[in-house]
Short mmCIF file of C-alpha atoms in Angstrom, two decimals:
data_model
loop_
_atom_site.label_atom_id
_atom_site.label_comp_id
_atom_site.label_asym_id
_atom_site.label_seq_id
_atom_site.Cartn_x
_atom_site.Cartn_y
_atom_site.Cartn_z
CA UNK Z 16 122.32 70.06 29.25
CA UNK Z 17 125.72 67.68 29.35
CA UNK Z 18 128.90 69.62 30.43
CA UNK Z 19 130.55 69.35 27.11
CA UNK Z 20 127.42 70.89 24.84
CA UNK Z 21 127.61 74.10 27.54
CA UNK Z 22 130.94 74.35 26.40
CA UNK Z 23 130.13 73.94 23.22
CA UNK Z 24 127.24 76.71 23.95
CA UNK Z 25 129.74 79.49 25.87
CA UNK Z 26 132.61 79.14 22.65
CA UNK Z 27 129.82 79.36 20.35
CA UNK Z 28 128.52 82.83 21.86
CA UNK Z 29 132.01 84.01 22.41
CA UNK Z 30 132.77 83.68 18.99
CA UNK Z 31 129.59 86.09 17.94
CA UNK Z 32 130.86 88.40 20.73
CA UNK Z 33 134.02 88.82 19.70
CA UNK Z 34 133.35 88.92 16.04
CA UNK Z 35 130.36 91.49 16.33
CA UNK Z 36 131.77 93.42 19.00
CA UNK Z 37 128.72 93.19 21.10
CA UNK Z 38 127.15 90.26 23.58
CA UNK Z 39 124.77 88.24 21.65
CA UNK Z 40 120.94 88.46 22.49
CA UNK Z 41 118.23 85.88 23.20
CA UNK Z 42 114.10 86.35 22.85
CA UNK Z 43 112.36 86.42 26.17
CA UNK Z 44 110.34 83.08 24.64
CA UNK Z 45 114.36 81.12 24.82
CA UNK Z 46 115.02 82.88 27.81
CA UNK Z 47 111.43 81.66 29.65
CA UNK Z 48 112.42 78.01 28.52
CA UNK Z 49 115.76 78.08 29.83
CA UNK Z 50 114.74 79.30 33.14
CA UNK Z 51 112.17 76.20 32.89
CA UNK Z 52 114.84 73.96 31.97
CA UNK Z 53 117.22 75.14 34.94
CA UNK Z 54 114.27 75.15 37.48
CA UNK Z 55 113.28 71.32 36.90
CA UNK Z 56 117.14 70.50 36.92
CA UNK Z 57 117.45 72.08 40.20
CA UNK Z 58 114.70 70.36 42.06
CA UNK Z 59 115.40 66.88 40.22
CA UNK Z 60 119.22 67.53 42.30
CA UNK Z 61 120.72 68.59 39.44
CA UNK Z 62 122.88 71.94 38.37
CA UNK Z 63 121.62 73.47 34.65
CA UNK Z 64 125.58 71.97 33.34
CA UNK Z 65 123.77 68.05 34.05
CA UNK Z 66 126.00 67.85 37.60
CA UNK Z 67 124.35 66.17 40.57
CA UNK Z 68 125.12 68.39 43.40
CA UNK Z 69 125.66 67.42 46.89
CA UNK Z 70 126.74 69.48 49.85
CA UNK Z 71 130.29 67.69 50.21
CA UNK Z 72 131.48 68.12 46.44
CA UNK Z 73 130.23 72.15 46.53
CA UNK Z 74 133.49 73.36 47.54
CA UNK Z 75 135.66 71.41 45.54
CA UNK Z 76 133.71 72.84 42.41
CA UNK Z 77 134.15 76.16 44.04
CA UNK Z 78 137.37 75.84 44.44
CA UNK Z 79 138.40 74.65 40.68
CA UNK Z 80 136.40 77.89 39.36
CA UNK Z 81 138.47 79.97 42.30
CA UNK Z 82 141.86 79.02 39.79
CA UNK Z 83 140.37 79.92 36.46
CA UNK Z 84 139.54 83.33 38.05
CA UNK Z 85 143.24 83.44 39.89
CA UNK Z 86 144.49 82.70 36.48
CA UNK Z 87 141.78 84.77 34.36
CA UNK Z 88 143.88 87.51 31.89
CA UNK Z 89 140.69 88.44 30.12
CA UNK Z 90 140.48 91.60 30.33
CA UNK Z 91 143.91 92.45 30.62
CA UNK Z 92 143.86 95.78 31.64
CA UNK Z 93 142.46 94.59 35.17
CA UNK Z 94 144.80 91.47 35.47
CA UNK Z 95 147.99 93.97 34.90
CA UNK Z 96 146.58 96.66 38.00
CA UNK Z 97 144.97 93.88 40.40
CA UNK Z 98 146.84 92.93 43.50
CA UNK Z 99 145.26 89.61 43.33
CA UNK Z 100 141.23 88.10 42.12
CA UNK Z 101 138.26 88.32 44.60
CA UNK Z 102 136.74 85.34 44.00
CA UNK Z 103 133.65 84.89 47.28
CA UNK Z 104 133.44 83.56 50.65
CA UNK Z 105 130.83 81.78 52.52
CA UNK Z 106 129.08 78.74 53.10
CA UNK Z 107 128.98 76.55 49.99
CA UNK Z 108 125.90 75.42 50.61
CA UNK Z 109 124.41 78.52 52.03
CA UNK Z 110 120.55 79.49 51.37
CA UNK Z 111 121.17 82.67 51.21
CA UNK Z 112 123.44 84.84 48.81
CA UNK Z 113 125.00 88.50 48.16
CA UNK Z 114 125.89 89.64 45.37
CA UNK Z 115 127.64 93.05 44.80
CA UNK Z 116 129.52 94.93 42.15
CA UNK Z 117 133.54 95.25 42.31
CA UNK Z 118 136.14 94.65 44.97
CA UNK Z 119 137.22 98.13 46.25
CA UNK Z 120 141.20 98.77 47.53
CA UNK Z 121 140.63 96.73 50.63
CA UNK Z 122 139.31 93.68 49.39
CA UNK Z 123 142.18 93.89 46.19
CA UNK Z 124 144.59 94.08 49.46
CA UNK Z 125 142.36 91.44 51.55
CA UNK Z 126 141.33 89.48 48.09
CA UNK Z 127 137.75 88.93 50.25
CA UNK Z 128 134.62 90.81 49.44
CA UNK Z 129 133.06 93.12 51.59
CA UNK Z 130 135.39 93.92 54.31
CA UNK Z 131 136.26 97.69 54.30
CA UNK Z 132 133.23 99.81 56.23
CA UNK Z 133 131.15 98.92 53.48
CA UNK Z 134 131.40 95.71 54.30
CA UNK Z 135 131.62 95.96 58.38
CA UNK Z 136 128.59 97.50 57.33
CA UNK Z 137 127.31 94.13 55.42
CA UNK Z 138 128.88 92.19 58.40
CA UNK Z 139 126.46 94.69 61.21
CA UNK Z 140 122.95 93.53 58.78
CA UNK Z 141 123.97 89.73 58.56
CA UNK Z 142 124.15 90.06 62.46
CA UNK Z 143 120.68 91.94 62.78
CA UNK Z 144 119.70 88.73 60.95
CA UNK Z 145 121.07 86.11 63.22
CA UNK Z 146 123.36 85.07 60.69
CA UNK Z 147 127.45 85.29 60.85
CA UNK Z 148 129.53 86.06 57.40
CA UNK Z 149 130.22 82.62 57.49
CA UNK Z 150 126.50 81.29 57.07
CA UNK Z 151 126.46 83.05 53.98
CA UNK Z 152 127.87 83.42 50.39
CA UNK Z 153 129.19 86.31 49.54
CA UNK Z 154 130.36 87.35 45.80
CA UNK Z 155 130.72 90.25 43.62
CA UNK Z 156 129.87 90.91 39.54
CA UNK Z 157 133.63 91.11 39.40
CA UNK Z 158 136.53 89.53 40.46
CA UNK Z 159 138.73 92.43 39.96
CA UNK Z 160 138.89 95.41 41.18
CA UNK Z 161 138.41 98.16 38.44
CA UNK Z 162 141.71 100.21 37.22
CA UNK Z 163 141.80 103.56 38.35
CA UNK Z 164 144.19 106.61 36.92
CA UNK Z 165 147.38 107.10 38.51
CA UNK Z 166 146.85 109.39 41.34
CA UNK Z 167 143.30 109.07 41.54
CA UNK Z 168 141.06 107.50 44.43
CA UNK Z 169 138.12 105.77 45.12
CA UNK Z 170 136.96 103.30 42.73
CA UNK Z 171 134.95 102.99 39.91
CA UNK Z 172 131.73 101.46 38.67
CA UNK Z 173 132.17 98.29 36.17
CA UNK Z 174 131.81 98.77 32.64
CA UNK Z 175 129.14 96.47 30.41
CA UNK Z 176 131.92 94.73 29.14
CA UNK Z 177 134.13 94.05 31.76
CA UNK Z 178 131.19 92.74 33.78
CA UNK Z 179 129.74 90.86 30.51
CA UNK Z 180 133.54 89.13 30.45
CA UNK Z 181 133.23 88.04 34.19
CA UNK Z 182 129.61 87.13 34.56
CA UNK Z 183 129.99 83.39 33.90
CA UNK Z 184 132.17 82.70 36.67
CA UNK Z 185 129.66 84.01 39.17
CA UNK Z 186 126.59 82.04 37.06
CA UNK Z 187 128.31 79.27 37.95
CA UNK Z 188 129.03 80.22 41.42
CA UNK Z 189 125.31 80.25 41.57
CA UNK Z 190 124.95 77.02 40.03
CA UNK Z 191 126.90 75.62 42.38
CA UNK Z 192 125.64 76.78 45.38
CA UNK Z 193 121.79 76.97 44.59
CA UNK Z 194 121.01 79.12 47.15
CA UNK Z 195 117.33 79.45 48.10
CA UNK Z 196 116.77 83.67 47.93
CA UNK Z 197 119.56 85.99 46.34
CA UNK Z 198 120.64 89.20 47.07
CA UNK Z 199 121.64 92.04 44.68
CA UNK Z 200 123.43 94.93 46.06
CA UNK Z 201 122.82 98.04 44.35
CA UNK Z 202 121.86 98.70 40.26
CA UNK Z 203 125.76 98.09 39.67
CA UNK Z 204 124.93 94.04 41.15
CA UNK Z 205 121.55 94.65 39.06
CA UNK Z 206 122.84 95.09 35.90
CA UNK Z 207 125.66 92.95 36.02
CA UNK Z 208 123.22 89.98 36.96
CA UNK Z 209 120.06 90.89 35.17
CA UNK Z 210 120.96 93.11 32.46
CA UNK Z 211 118.42 95.46 33.62
CA UNK Z 212 119.17 99.21 34.17
CA UNK Z 213 116.44 100.71 36.42
CA UNK Z 214 116.46 103.40 39.51
CA UNK Z 215 116.69 101.66 42.55
CA UNK Z 216 113.64 103.01 43.98
CA UNK Z 217 111.35 101.17 41.18
CA UNK Z 218 113.31 98.36 41.72
CA UNK Z 219 114.50 97.29 45.71
CA UNK Z 220 111.35 96.21 48.06
CA UNK Z 221 110.10 93.91 46.17
CA UNK Z 222 110.88 90.37 44.56
CA UNK Z 223 112.69 89.00 41.24
CA UNK Z 224 113.54 86.20 40.02
CA UNK Z 225 117.03 84.72 38.28
CA UNK Z 226 116.61 81.62 37.07
CA UNK Z 227 113.49 80.75 39.10
CA UNK Z 228 115.66 81.88 42.45
CA UNK Z 229 114.37 84.29 44.36
CA UNK Z 230 116.05 87.53 44.13
CA UNK Z 231 115.42 90.63 46.68
CA UNK Z 232 117.26 94.21 44.98
CA UNK Z 233 118.08 96.33 47.92
CA UNK Z 234 120.62 99.51 48.20
CA UNK Z 235 124.22 98.89 48.20
CA UNK Z 236 125.61 99.52 51.95
CA UNK Z 237 128.24 102.03 50.47
CA UNK Z 238 124.89 103.61 49.95
CA UNK Z 239 123.83 104.08 53.64
CA UNK Z 240 127.45 105.11 54.40
CA UNK Z 241 127.09 108.02 52.06
CA UNK Z 242 123.43 109.10 53.07
CA UNK Z 243 122.69 108.37 56.50
CA UNK Z 244 119.13 108.96 56.53
CA UNK Z 245 117.13 106.70 58.96
CA UNK Z 246 114.33 106.54 56.59
CA UNK Z 247 116.89 104.73 54.04
CA UNK Z 248 118.24 102.70 56.67
CA UNK Z 249 114.84 101.79 57.59
CA UNK Z 250 114.01 100.55 53.36
CA UNK Z 251 117.17 98.18 53.58
CA UNK Z 252 116.05 96.44 56.74
CA UNK Z 253 112.26 96.32 55.65
CA UNK Z 254 114.00 94.24 52.43
CA UNK Z 255 116.24 91.82 54.75
CA UNK Z 256 112.71 91.53 56.88
CA UNK Z 257 111.47 90.13 53.78
CA UNK Z 258 114.55 87.44 52.71
CA UNK Z 259 113.65 86.52 56.13
CA UNK Z 260 110.61 86.13 55.83
CA UNK Z 261 110.76 83.85 52.61
CA UNK Z 262 112.95 81.78 53.53
CA UNK Z 263 110.68 81.22 56.73
CA UNK Z 264 112.82 82.14 59.45
CA UNK Z 265 111.69 83.78 62.90
CA UNK Z 266 111.73 87.20 63.19
CA UNK Z 267 111.41 88.92 66.62
CA UNK Z 268 109.27 91.92 67.49
CA UNK Z 269 112.58 93.92 68.21
CA UNK Z 270 113.41 92.67 64.72
CA UNK Z 271 110.54 94.67 63.18
CA UNK Z 272 111.44 97.74 64.88
CA UNK Z 273 115.05 97.57 64.51
CA UNK Z 274 117.03 100.29 62.44
CA UNK Z 275 120.53 100.26 61.44
#
């Protein structure tokens, strides 16, 4: 599929959504065929939009999307309330990509995902896996912090409409980076990426796929900050051990016995 053809498809889908007031749907057969085509293109070193990608130009392609995100006003209420957009950070040629839900207050101020307390915990998890933040790529479903009522504190989850509107930016990021493994952090990230709602205890710890890319679902670091039970922390670490094994990374005995 060429870029002009893709643009026409996206425009048609957006028109359907505007006219019907809901997201367009596709059959499982159609989705399966699209995933097969995407996998074939990826093996050939070409993105699903028809572009042959090289590591040296991935950063340039991501910068072009970053510019569009920075000027985005599709969600007018978020464009008015945000300090800045939070695009993504890390290695454009990363084998491992983490996906969260939306920026919080710290991320909104600094313009980088996962820099608050949850982000500090994610950095510790990466370090235990022998990764630096610069080695992986980190992004969110939403690029703007969800607005909060005046006088309210904390964060609210993105709405389905907000996720549907912002999701194409994330898909473009994945398309360019072409990671070997994706990790979805929390149920909101799963819903935004796969359109699936289910209990985390049913989804985490086993392999799923997104566009033929292996996808591991695990708890969001913020969940571990609220729930300090060693058993929950161990679950997340066991999920990360599976990720390391899928990436064919060495796992030491100390890492196997590690608790967050």
